[in-house]
Amino acid sequence: MIDQITIGRIQEAAQIVDVVSDFVTLRRRGVNMVGLCPFHDDKNPSFYVSPAKNICKCFSCGEGGTAIHFVMKHEQMTYYEALKYLAKKYNIEVVEKELTDDEKQAQSDRESMFILNEYASDYFAKILNTNTEGIAVGLNYFKERGYRSDIIKKFQLGYSLEQRDALSIEAQKAGYKRDYLLKTGLSTGGEYNQPLIDRFRGRVIFPVHSISGKVVAFGGRILKKPVNTGKYVNSPESEIYSKSKELYGIYFAKGAIVKQDKCFLVEGYTDVLSMHQAGIENVVSSSGTALTHEQIRTIHRFTENITVLYDGDAAGINAALRGIDLILEDGMNVKVVLLPEGEDPDSFAKKQNAESFNRFIAENETDFIRFKTELLLKEVGDDPVKRAGMVSNVVNSISLIPNTIIRSVYVQESSRLLNIREGILIAEVNKIRKRRWEQKKGQKEKEAPREEKVGNLELNNSFGATDSKHQNKPFSRKSPYDKYELNILYYIVRYGNTPLYQKFEVRKRKEGKSVVEEEVLLEEGPGVTEFVSYDLNRDEITFSNDLYRFIFDKAVEHMDDENFDSRNFFLMYPDTSVSKLASELLSDRYQLSKIHSKIIGEKEGDKNSRLLEQNLLFNHVPRATTELKNAYILQKIEKLKEKIKTSTPDNYASLISDLKQLQEIKKVLAKELGERIVLKY
Ligand SMILES: [Zn+2]
């Protein structure tokens, strides 16, 4: 963990232009620099870098943020890794925070396991390339299957000797502890101080790399006819390896996936190798296990588009079908390519180069609905019962798609393919979605009490592995107040403690023979944060969105601090969900609701006119809070009206009187919104 002071130094040193320039060619345009966006297929430069604000932003796809965000996104690093990267770039010594003994133990355990895995990976590679058995059996196998030396080297392929304890002995001689040999699963046995036995014996070895390139596990393929063991043996689950999370090849594929905006999904290690060798690098494999949501979410960090590439045999088709529904549920676009009979991606890619391979994909890629219906149509023939089952199978897949528009496109297409009226399919899809929603709701209600406790937001300050969790999880549901709360936050983050207004008087003063004019401050309004806090408190309104409320509370904490620089404070805030939102609000393109943007318009940049800015705050901060209050009142009125509809005669009168009162407040608010607001403070 990195301490706050070091984080501050890194943030100060990291000049956005400098950092982005390492990856993007920038040209000057006015006060900004522009270049082709690295995050989408950019034809005209839409990636803006502002040296003054020290942030970057793509005006086309919306990516951007501080230097740290840029590195995180571009290099697919965690917050912690990005800080380390920048520290290295600017020669800043990283002082790590004091850890508790437990944390130290956990960290050193994990680190020791990574170091041992790295050692083992080198060891297996050395055996493959220099040991007589390794060359004769292992290297020979890879060569026979047509893998080039550069691919063998790139993926750090290796070989484990037949000898039952070769690695265990060698590693302990080199000083590695038994404990970690067992924890990583490289060795087994060892009870009652018996000697350790190697897990991998007489196998070619495929190291599994994490996104950041660390060896987390190994897969070993047996070369002889297997006796009592499977064709593949894999590392067991450990503190550093969770089978359901890792994707084989992701480290070598991530750059290409972003660039092509597409990821090929295959089944085995060797499929990945052969495709790389053919020049197709945007490929990962779930390596033998059934695809999981966690793996799909990892791919989703890099692209929206997955093309499933499976063998044309029955097993391959079934695996493809299972995967499709999971991918759809994650809101990604999924296509399917079935290879010619008798081919798997490994054998097929070996006969292709990148160009012919891509051509084949382009010609044979089908969207999942066509794939599924054609497949099922073939299977069911004319049997009406089977046909009904097939329709519901297809409809079920469609109902998983979260996006309404995409869903309806697929309904149209399947209506055509299945020759069933669209209306019938829509009704079916909606029925399934409703049922699933009710099930989920039932589950949620059971879990509800627990959720309440979590509601009190505690921002996670321990960075590193847990960071990505934050980015994927929105802080709270969308509420009808979201828009208004965000408008208020816009002023809070931009102006912080800037007074709402200031009144000056020009006084003339004699200095020697000449007369000097000077501005004297007569009167000053409350700071922006102070005003909002007072105004909302008065009506007992708090932000409904957890993230917004967190930011607002932070601003309130610094309300009396004269030197508080709200822009930098939030922009540099260690939690990325806070700093990302701040950079959104500070970017020029941030869309305020119409009336606010109309008033602010171009004038804001006019630095000569301090008065203009003051006027702007004086008029529009109160307007923003009034709009939020108005939204609250409207909701209240709606609810009350509902209540009145079902009320008993006894409390009818009191409800009506409540309603009248609310409507009075509404009138006042409407008037405030309609007129120029007179500040009563
Ligand atoms: Zn972009």
XYZ file of C-alpha atoms and ligand atoms in Angstrom:
682
model
C 0.000 0.000 0.000
C 1.200 3.477 -0.855
C 0.908 6.245 1.706
C -1.047 9.438 1.010
C 2.016 11.695 0.791
C 3.568 9.574 -1.923
C 0.261 9.439 -3.789
C 0.170 13.228 -3.633
C 3.689 13.505 -5.043
C 2.859 11.135 -7.862
C -0.293 13.094 -8.717
C 1.651 16.329 -8.737
C 4.427 14.989 -10.922
C 2.233 13.242 -13.482
C 1.697 15.783 -16.253
C -1.197 14.641 -18.387
C 0.378 15.643 -21.705
C 3.544 13.834 -20.797
C 1.752 10.665 -19.719
C -0.630 10.493 -22.685
C 2.175 11.272 -25.152
C 3.766 7.948 -24.354
C 0.846 6.292 -26.115
C -0.841 8.883 -28.332
C 0.613 11.395 -30.772
C -0.680 14.809 -29.713
C -0.982 18.058 -31.621
C -1.654 21.472 -30.233
C -5.128 22.920 -30.744
C -5.709 26.207 -28.967
C -5.004 25.741 -25.301
C -5.460 21.977 -25.603
C -3.690 19.091 -27.253
C -5.584 16.606 -29.423
C -4.921 13.151 -30.797
C -6.589 9.978 -31.990
C -8.445 8.332 -29.146
C -6.799 5.078 -28.068
C -10.056 3.759 -26.632
C -12.220 3.628 -29.719
C -11.710 3.398 -33.446
C -11.071 7.081 -33.977
C -10.923 8.538 -37.484
C -10.720 12.229 -36.558
C -8.801 13.291 -33.473
C -11.391 13.481 -30.704
C -9.141 12.866 -27.729
C -8.525 16.152 -25.921
C -5.809 16.729 -23.371
C -5.983 19.828 -21.236
C -2.611 20.769 -19.742
C -4.266 23.471 -17.637
C -6.762 21.159 -15.989
C -4.395 18.187 -16.129
C -7.116 15.923 -17.456
C -7.928 14.222 -20.738
C -11.212 13.329 -22.388
C -12.514 11.752 -25.553
C -15.425 13.761 -26.917
C -16.590 10.815 -28.915
C -16.558 7.819 -26.570
C -16.328 9.713 -23.296
C -13.237 7.981 -21.893
C -10.762 10.021 -19.948
C -9.898 11.505 -16.603
C -6.650 12.189 -14.782
C -3.274 10.754 -15.702
C -3.957 7.893 -13.307
C -7.289 7.084 -14.964
C -5.635 7.165 -18.353
C -2.940 4.711 -17.329
C -5.485 2.464 -15.582
C -7.660 2.285 -18.671
C -4.947 2.158 -21.277
C -2.729 -0.355 -19.551
C -5.602 -2.151 -17.838
C -4.027 -1.670 -14.445
C -5.537 -1.320 -11.002
C -5.278 2.020 -9.206
C -2.342 0.698 -7.226
C -0.526 -0.572 -10.298
C -1.082 2.726 -12.118
C 0.424 4.663 -9.209
C 3.463 2.390 -9.244
C 3.789 2.817 -12.986
C 3.738 6.619 -12.699
C 6.103 6.583 -9.716
C 8.576 4.675 -11.817
C 8.182 7.061 -14.744
C 8.895 10.085 -12.557
C 11.530 8.451 -10.361
C 9.479 8.832 -7.246
C 10.447 6.487 -4.476
C 7.369 4.650 -3.328
C 6.957 4.608 0.406
C 4.543 1.867 1.282
C 2.145 2.347 4.152
C 2.785 0.467 7.373
C 0.754 -2.714 7.229
C -0.729 -4.584 10.129
C 0.902 -7.901 10.938
C -1.979 -9.778 9.342
C -1.799 -7.669 6.215
C 1.959 -8.131 6.068
C 1.588 -11.867 6.395
C -1.088 -12.023 3.695
C 0.888 -9.802 1.368
C 4.124 -11.638 1.889
C 2.349 -14.970 1.397
C 0.957 -13.823 -1.919
C 4.239 -12.289 -2.985
C 6.185 -15.402 -2.027
C 3.791 -17.507 -4.060
C 4.190 -15.265 -7.101
C 7.961 -15.362 -6.769
C 7.956 -19.145 -6.507
C 5.659 -19.454 -9.532
C 7.979 -17.210 -11.512
C 10.896 -19.417 -10.493
C 9.000 -22.587 -11.448
C 7.986 -21.108 -14.791
C 11.644 -20.334 -15.574
C 12.644 -23.780 -14.363
C 10.124 -25.585 -16.613
C 11.181 -23.453 -19.592
C 14.840 -24.204 -18.936
C 14.113 -27.943 -18.792
C 12.203 -27.744 -22.078
C 15.021 -25.987 -23.875
C 18.196 -27.450 -22.363
C 17.514 -30.785 -20.640
C 17.901 -33.949 -22.744
C 14.514 -35.358 -21.697
C 12.940 -31.931 -22.010
C 14.144 -31.492 -25.586
C 13.448 -35.062 -26.678
C 9.940 -35.237 -25.268
C 8.622 -31.735 -24.596
C 10.236 -29.505 -27.188
C 9.859 -32.223 -29.770
C 6.120 -32.354 -29.082
C 5.719 -28.604 -29.573
C 7.842 -28.645 -32.727
C 5.909 -31.571 -34.144
C 2.706 -29.692 -33.594
C 4.208 -26.832 -35.539
C 4.771 -24.163 -32.872
C 7.450 -21.653 -33.699
C 10.212 -20.835 -31.213
C 8.981 -17.262 -30.730
C 5.552 -18.535 -29.645
C 7.085 -21.113 -27.273
C 9.157 -18.334 -25.753
C 6.365 -15.752 -25.614
C 4.017 -18.020 -23.678
C 6.894 -19.354 -21.553
C 6.018 -22.935 -22.347
C 7.920 -25.570 -20.404
C 8.328 -29.224 -19.524
C 8.285 -31.120 -16.226
C 10.552 -34.134 -15.898
C 9.283 -37.668 -15.288
C 11.254 -37.819 -12.040
C 8.700 -37.618 -9.217
C 10.385 -34.851 -7.217
C 12.641 -33.000 -9.677
C 11.150 -29.538 -9.125
C 10.502 -29.984 -5.394
C 14.176 -30.808 -4.754
C 15.541 -28.151 -7.091
C 13.316 -25.412 -5.631
C 14.179 -26.241 -2.037
C 17.863 -26.256 -2.943
C 17.362 -22.774 -4.348
C 15.927 -21.709 -0.973
C 12.166 -21.897 -1.578
C 10.125 -23.065 1.395
C 8.094 -26.275 1.469
C 5.173 -24.286 2.686
C 4.897 -22.257 -0.516
C 5.545 -25.269 -2.757
C 2.454 -26.783 -1.153
C 0.420 -23.559 -1.137
C 0.951 -22.946 -4.841
C 0.177 -26.610 -5.500
C 3.457 -27.168 -7.343
C 4.163 -29.946 -4.876
C 1.895 -32.390 -3.073
C 2.304 -34.840 -0.215
C 4.779 -33.943 2.504
C 2.699 -35.182 5.436
C 4.707 -36.093 8.535
C 7.738 -34.453 6.979
C 7.800 -36.913 4.102
C 9.560 -35.632 0.976
C 7.431 -33.554 -1.428
C 6.185 -34.919 -4.729
C 5.818 -32.825 -7.888
C 2.297 -32.246 -9.142
C 3.476 -32.017 -12.746
C 5.485 -34.969 -14.021
C 6.278 -35.814 -17.630
C 4.021 -33.046 -18.932
C 4.366 -30.027 -21.164
C 3.633 -26.934 -19.098
C 1.462 -23.909 -19.892
C 1.920 -21.098 -17.348
C -1.289 -19.122 -16.754
C -0.721 -15.362 -16.549
C -2.945 -12.841 -14.803
C -4.011 -9.616 -16.560
C -0.888 -7.897 -15.278
C 1.351 -10.752 -16.423
C 2.024 -12.590 -13.186
C 2.117 -16.397 -13.244
C -0.832 -17.499 -11.117
C -1.056 -21.167 -12.094
C 0.094 -23.886 -14.475
C -1.605 -26.304 -16.794
C 0.217 -29.517 -17.647
C -0.628 -31.782 -20.579
C 0.436 -35.393 -20.489
C 2.138 -36.720 -23.607
C 1.948 -40.442 -23.047
C -1.320 -42.281 -23.004
C -2.832 -41.238 -19.698
C -2.963 -43.907 -17.032
C -5.193 -43.023 -14.094
C -4.698 -39.307 -14.713
C -6.434 -36.820 -16.948
C -4.964 -35.461 -20.128
C -4.544 -32.159 -18.311
C -3.537 -31.436 -14.745
C -3.956 -27.899 -13.436
C -2.794 -25.996 -10.379
C -5.336 -26.156 -7.565
C -7.183 -23.066 -6.353
C -4.995 -20.962 -4.087
C -4.691 -17.510 -2.571
C -3.431 -16.278 -5.921
C -5.455 -18.448 -8.272
C -9.166 -18.691 -8.747
C -9.984 -20.899 -11.692
C -13.284 -19.211 -12.433
C -11.646 -15.777 -12.770
C -8.626 -16.378 -14.946
C -8.604 -16.464 -18.713
C -5.718 -18.106 -20.474
C -3.941 -15.635 -22.750
C -5.561 -12.431 -21.433
C -2.200 -10.825 -20.654
C -0.990 -11.312 -24.219
C -4.373 -10.427 -25.748
C -5.539 -7.326 -23.895
C -3.882 -4.759 -26.171
C -5.158 -6.439 -29.335
C -8.681 -6.825 -27.898
C -8.912 -3.088 -27.256
C -7.510 -2.268 -30.670
C -9.803 -4.630 -32.603
C -12.671 -3.984 -30.191
C -13.381 -7.689 -30.267
C -12.356 -10.804 -28.405
C -12.233 -14.341 -29.724
C -13.157 -16.966 -27.200
C -11.760 -20.469 -27.660
C -11.604 -23.583 -25.530
C -8.020 -24.692 -25.087
C -4.458 -23.502 -24.474
C -3.278 -24.683 -27.860
C -6.096 -22.816 -29.657
C -4.699 -19.596 -28.204
C -1.142 -20.466 -29.229
C -2.028 -21.340 -32.822
C -4.074 -18.233 -33.319
C -1.252 -16.039 -32.018
C 1.071 -17.829 -34.376
C -1.292 -17.039 -37.254
C -1.222 -13.374 -36.189
C -4.582 -13.262 -34.405
C -3.762 -11.935 -30.952
C -7.179 -10.893 -29.587
C -7.955 -14.352 -28.290
C -8.461 -15.907 -24.846
C -9.517 -19.293 -23.585
C -11.555 -20.375 -20.612
C -9.053 -23.262 -20.591
C -11.189 -26.312 -20.204
C -13.576 -25.039 -17.565
C -17.082 -23.871 -18.336
C -17.206 -20.143 -19.010
C -18.093 -18.017 -15.960
C -19.573 -14.550 -15.410
C -16.330 -13.425 -13.835
C -14.395 -14.348 -16.951
C -16.918 -12.574 -19.156
C -16.708 -9.468 -17.023
C -12.939 -9.472 -17.439
C -13.367 -9.482 -21.214
C -16.035 -6.776 -20.906
C -13.388 -4.432 -19.474
C -11.749 -4.421 -22.883
C -14.588 -4.765 -25.390
C -18.322 -5.227 -25.897
C -17.879 -7.831 -28.593
C -17.185 -11.527 -28.196
C -16.958 -14.011 -31.001
C -17.187 -17.591 -29.838
C -15.019 -19.890 -31.895
C -15.687 -23.547 -31.245
C -15.205 -26.915 -32.874
C -17.925 -27.962 -35.293
C -18.600 -31.171 -33.334
C -21.446 -31.786 -30.907
C -19.372 -31.050 -27.797
C -18.161 -27.796 -29.298
C -21.679 -26.748 -30.243
C -22.978 -27.463 -26.778
C -20.160 -25.502 -25.163
C -20.907 -22.604 -27.496
C -24.608 -22.691 -26.619
C -23.904 -22.623 -22.884
C -21.497 -19.721 -23.245
C -23.874 -17.626 -25.339
C -26.527 -17.164 -22.673
C -23.963 -16.068 -20.098
C -22.487 -13.516 -22.475
C -25.928 -12.164 -23.425
C -26.789 -11.722 -19.781
C -23.746 -9.522 -19.366
C -25.057 -7.226 -22.069
C -22.360 -8.011 -24.577
C -22.707 -8.651 -28.297
C -22.024 -12.243 -29.116
C -21.320 -13.883 -32.428
C -20.535 -17.466 -33.245
C -18.238 -19.093 -35.742
C -18.379 -22.815 -36.233
C -15.295 -24.228 -37.884
C -15.430 -26.754 -40.723
C -16.106 -30.357 -39.639
C -13.121 -32.006 -38.066
C -11.320 -28.753 -37.313
C -10.678 -27.039 -34.003
C -9.317 -23.493 -33.707
C -5.838 -24.961 -33.172
C -5.733 -27.084 -36.317
C -7.627 -24.518 -38.359
C -5.450 -21.560 -37.431
C -2.329 -23.512 -38.359
C -3.486 -23.576 -41.980
C -4.203 -19.842 -42.059
C -2.491 -16.519 -41.877
C -4.075 -13.506 -40.210
C -5.626 -12.327 -43.450
C -7.229 -15.586 -44.567
C -8.316 -16.315 -41.014
C -10.046 -12.953 -40.676
C -11.664 -13.430 -44.064
C -13.071 -16.769 -42.958
C -14.398 -15.189 -39.769
C -15.995 -12.322 -41.658
C -17.740 -14.748 -44.016
C -18.875 -17.235 -41.395
C -19.631 -15.145 -38.341
C -23.310 -15.361 -37.453
C -25.188 -13.615 -34.716
C -26.248 -15.905 -31.944
C -29.934 -15.921 -32.819
C -29.400 -17.126 -36.353
C -26.885 -19.674 -35.105
C -29.244 -20.999 -32.508
C -32.394 -21.107 -34.622
C -30.702 -22.717 -37.602
C -29.116 -25.276 -35.356
C -32.337 -26.079 -33.572
C -34.418 -26.086 -36.756
C -32.137 -28.769 -38.153
C -32.557 -30.814 -35.001
C -36.334 -30.669 -34.556
C -37.494 -31.087 -38.114
C -41.295 -31.129 -38.341
C -42.090 -32.418 -34.851
C -44.506 -29.783 -33.456
C -43.764 -30.546 -29.793
C -40.027 -30.273 -30.286
C -40.623 -27.120 -32.273
C -42.450 -25.472 -29.401
C -39.596 -26.380 -27.072
C -37.147 -24.860 -29.473
C -39.061 -21.601 -29.717
C -39.060 -21.213 -25.971
C -35.337 -21.984 -25.920
C -34.637 -19.127 -28.359
C -37.030 -16.770 -26.593
C -35.323 -17.514 -23.310
C -31.965 -16.431 -24.708
C -33.425 -13.213 -26.093
C -35.027 -12.402 -22.769
C -31.573 -12.342 -21.154
C -30.441 -9.305 -23.158
C -30.536 -6.251 -20.879
C -30.789 -3.619 -23.616
C -34.360 -3.064 -24.840
C -33.480 -1.952 -28.342
C -31.111 -4.822 -29.015
C -33.680 -7.184 -27.605
C -36.341 -5.978 -29.997
C -33.982 -6.292 -32.957
C -33.489 -9.934 -32.071
C -37.201 -10.461 -31.632
C -37.702 -9.181 -35.169
C -35.031 -11.424 -36.575
C -36.226 -14.558 -34.842
C -39.783 -13.765 -35.853
C -38.611 -13.919 -39.431
C -36.455 -17.021 -38.991
C -39.049 -18.977 -37.042
C -41.989 -17.651 -38.999
C -43.867 -16.662 -35.853
C -45.650 -13.352 -35.354
C -43.552 -10.741 -33.560
C -46.336 -9.965 -31.096
C -46.360 -13.520 -29.823
C -42.608 -13.521 -29.297
C -42.667 -10.161 -27.519
C -45.350 -11.400 -25.155
C -43.276 -14.516 -24.431
C -40.088 -12.530 -23.826
C -41.890 -10.159 -21.481
C -43.437 -13.023 -19.570
C -40.039 -14.592 -18.948
C -38.484 -11.268 -17.985
C -41.291 -10.545 -15.565
C -40.945 -13.942 -13.953
C -37.190 -13.544 -13.594
C -37.628 -10.048 -12.203
C -40.086 -11.267 -9.605
C -37.724 -14.032 -8.582
C -34.910 -11.518 -8.177
C -37.168 -9.183 -6.258
C -38.122 -12.007 -3.920
C -34.463 -12.725 -3.296
C -33.690 -9.056 -2.738
C -36.455 -8.656 -0.201
C -35.012 -11.549 1.739
C -31.613 -9.896 1.658
C -32.921 -6.412 2.319
C -32.057 -6.058 6.020
C -28.425 -6.792 5.272
C -28.383 -4.220 2.504
C -29.574 -1.508 4.848
C -26.439 -1.859 6.894
C -24.214 -1.497 3.881
C -26.120 1.633 2.937
C -23.919 3.694 5.184
C -21.170 4.255 2.720
C -17.654 3.485 3.795
C -15.349 4.209 0.921
C -12.709 1.620 0.375
C -9.297 3.076 0.927
C -7.268 -0.052 0.567
C -6.261 -0.008 -3.028
C -4.975 -2.725 -5.244
C -6.892 -5.828 -6.025
C -10.213 -4.592 -4.744
C -10.257 -1.445 -6.783
C -11.950 -2.721 -9.899
C -14.868 -3.832 -7.764
C -15.720 -0.213 -7.166
C -15.749 0.778 -10.782
C -18.180 -1.893 -11.781
C -20.591 -1.301 -8.973
C -22.662 1.858 -9.093
C -23.112 3.397 -5.697
C -26.864 3.355 -5.745
C -29.865 3.046 -7.987
C -30.938 5.856 -10.255
C -33.388 8.113 -8.535
C -35.657 10.840 -9.899
C -33.400 13.337 -8.117
C -30.206 12.203 -9.785
C -30.120 14.927 -12.401
C -30.769 17.719 -9.909
C -28.283 16.413 -7.400
C -25.641 16.231 -10.094
C -26.319 19.846 -11.083
C -25.695 20.946 -7.519
C -22.558 18.863 -7.354
C -21.338 20.595 -10.474
C -21.185 23.877 -8.563
C -19.800 22.269 -5.409
C -16.890 20.606 -7.188
C -16.134 23.569 -9.427
C -16.527 26.396 -6.954
C -16.294 24.884 -3.461
C -15.913 27.765 -1.018
C -16.074 30.549 -3.591
C -18.493 33.153 -2.232
C -21.844 33.367 -3.965
C -21.385 37.089 -4.412
C -19.093 39.931 -3.453
C -19.777 43.650 -3.383
C -16.950 46.066 -3.973
C -16.665 49.802 -3.696
C -14.132 51.756 -5.666
C -12.394 54.241 -3.406
C -10.000 56.925 -4.448
C -6.963 57.540 -2.386
C -4.211 60.082 -2.715
C -0.754 58.700 -2.933
C 1.743 61.491 -3.182
C 0.505 63.590 -6.077
C -1.489 60.969 -7.914
C -4.880 59.504 -7.135
C -5.044 55.728 -6.808
C -8.265 53.805 -7.262
C -8.710 50.724 -5.210
C -11.448 48.164 -4.812
C -12.609 47.598 -1.305
C -14.648 44.574 -0.405
C -17.848 45.691 1.252
C -19.819 42.558 1.564
C -19.449 38.864 0.806
C -21.999 36.067 0.494
C -21.696 32.532 1.802
C -19.496 30.023 -0.018
C -21.188 27.741 -2.531
C -20.952 24.666 -0.321
C -22.041 26.597 2.734
C -25.106 27.929 0.959
C -26.157 24.564 -0.434
C -25.650 22.904 2.917
C -27.753 25.540 4.683
C -30.438 25.626 2.045
C -30.940 21.862 1.850
C -30.696 21.334 5.591
C -33.414 23.866 6.116
C -35.784 21.630 4.203
C -34.283 18.447 5.567
C -33.169 17.274 2.157
C -30.100 15.106 1.715
C -28.638 13.650 -1.450
C -30.243 10.342 -2.361
C -27.244 9.118 -4.342
C -24.553 7.672 -2.050
C -21.615 8.801 -4.152
C -22.960 12.340 -4.501
C -23.689 12.533 -0.797
C -20.184 11.335 -0.029
C -18.655 14.079 -2.184
C -20.972 16.694 -0.736
C -20.128 15.653 2.831
C -16.430 15.920 2.021
C -16.973 19.446 0.704
C -18.878 20.346 3.868
C -15.989 19.043 5.976
C -13.742 21.606 4.288
C -16.311 24.395 4.314
C -14.342 26.627 6.663
C -10.981 25.983 5.098
C -9.998 29.146 3.241
C -7.383 27.409 1.140
C -9.589 24.512 0.139
C -9.172 23.868 -3.586
C -12.277 21.849 -4.374
C -11.321 21.101 -7.979
C -8.001 19.537 -7.159
C -9.237 17.928 -3.998
C -11.872 15.876 -5.812
C -9.898 15.386 -8.994
C -7.061 13.838 -6.988
C -9.285 11.955 -4.582
C -7.853 8.466 -4.000
C -11.117 6.653 -4.650
C -11.493 6.525 -8.405
C -15.275 6.709 -8.415
C -14.967 10.130 -6.776
C -12.148 11.426 -8.945
C -13.756 10.129 -12.123
C -16.985 11.941 -11.422
C -15.039 15.091 -10.578
C -13.188 14.987 -13.858
C -16.549 14.528 -15.615
C -17.931 17.614 -13.872
C -14.820 19.643 -14.622
C -14.648 18.756 -18.268
C -15.953 21.363 -20.695
C -18.448 19.052 -22.230
C -20.265 18.240 -19.057
C -23.927 18.594 -19.899
C -25.836 20.600 -17.382
C -29.567 20.444 -17.615
C -30.690 22.803 -20.351
C -31.483 25.914 -18.402
C -28.170 25.885 -16.552
C -26.051 25.405 -19.626
C -27.937 28.149 -21.430
C -27.166 30.623 -18.717
C -23.556 29.611 -18.252
C -22.857 29.218 -21.937
C -19.617 30.646 -23.170
C -19.268 33.256 -20.530
C -17.683 31.066 -17.959
C -14.247 31.068 -19.514
C -14.160 34.869 -19.504
C -11.596 35.372 -16.827
C -11.777 39.167 -17.000
C -15.199 39.212 -15.653
C -15.123 38.147 -12.088
C -18.429 39.831 -11.595
C -19.955 37.705 -14.275
C -18.892 34.576 -12.482
C -20.151 35.899 -9.202
C -23.469 36.742 -10.782
C -23.643 33.315 -12.160
C -23.179 31.675 -8.807
C -25.525 34.119 -7.133
C -28.302 33.234 -9.552
C -27.750 29.653 -10.318
C -26.656 27.859 -7.207
C -29.953 28.749 -5.486
C -31.731 27.768 -8.642
C -30.124 24.339 -8.564
C -31.161 23.682 -4.970
C -34.677 24.917 -5.666
C -34.974 22.516 -8.576
C -34.064 19.630 -6.312
C -36.621 20.713 -3.727
C -39.202 21.003 -6.448
C -38.500 17.435 -7.516
C -39.022 16.283 -3.949
C -42.309 18.134 -3.621
C -43.615 16.710 -6.880
C -42.851 13.187 -5.675
C -44.539 13.870 -2.371
C -47.630 15.227 -4.071
C -47.832 12.180 -6.318
C -47.610 9.845 -3.350
C -50.175 11.781 -1.392
C -52.596 11.722 -4.298
C -52.284 7.947 -4.428
C -52.977 7.780 -0.732
C -56.045 9.973 -1.036
C -57.468 7.666 -3.681
C -57.545 4.783 -1.218
C -58.140 6.710 1.980
C -60.920 6.061 4.494
C -63.386 8.877 5.272
C -61.744 9.539 8.695
C -58.397 10.697 7.435
C -59.550 12.061 4.095
C -59.811 15.581 5.389
C -56.355 15.623 6.918
C -54.788 14.203 3.761
C -56.474 16.868 1.679
C -55.151 19.524 3.952
C -51.632 18.046 3.646
C -52.025 18.135 -0.089
C -53.072 21.756 -0.034
C -50.026 22.612 1.988
C -47.710 20.833 -0.423
C -49.343 22.574 -3.328
C -48.726 25.903 -1.649
C -45.048 25.036 -1.292
C -45.002 23.981 -4.905
C -46.389 27.359 -5.916
C -43.694 29.159 -3.965
C -40.996 27.013 -5.490
C -42.388 27.529 -8.972
C -42.337 31.230 -8.368
C -38.757 31.071 -7.160
C -37.810 29.108 -10.234
C -39.614 31.488 -12.517
C -38.204 34.680 -11.101
C -34.769 35.866 -10.367
C -34.110 34.567 -6.927
C -33.699 36.979 -4.078
C -31.225 35.577 -1.649
C -32.507 35.352 1.852
C -29.659 34.237 3.965
Zn -12.655 7.737 -27.655
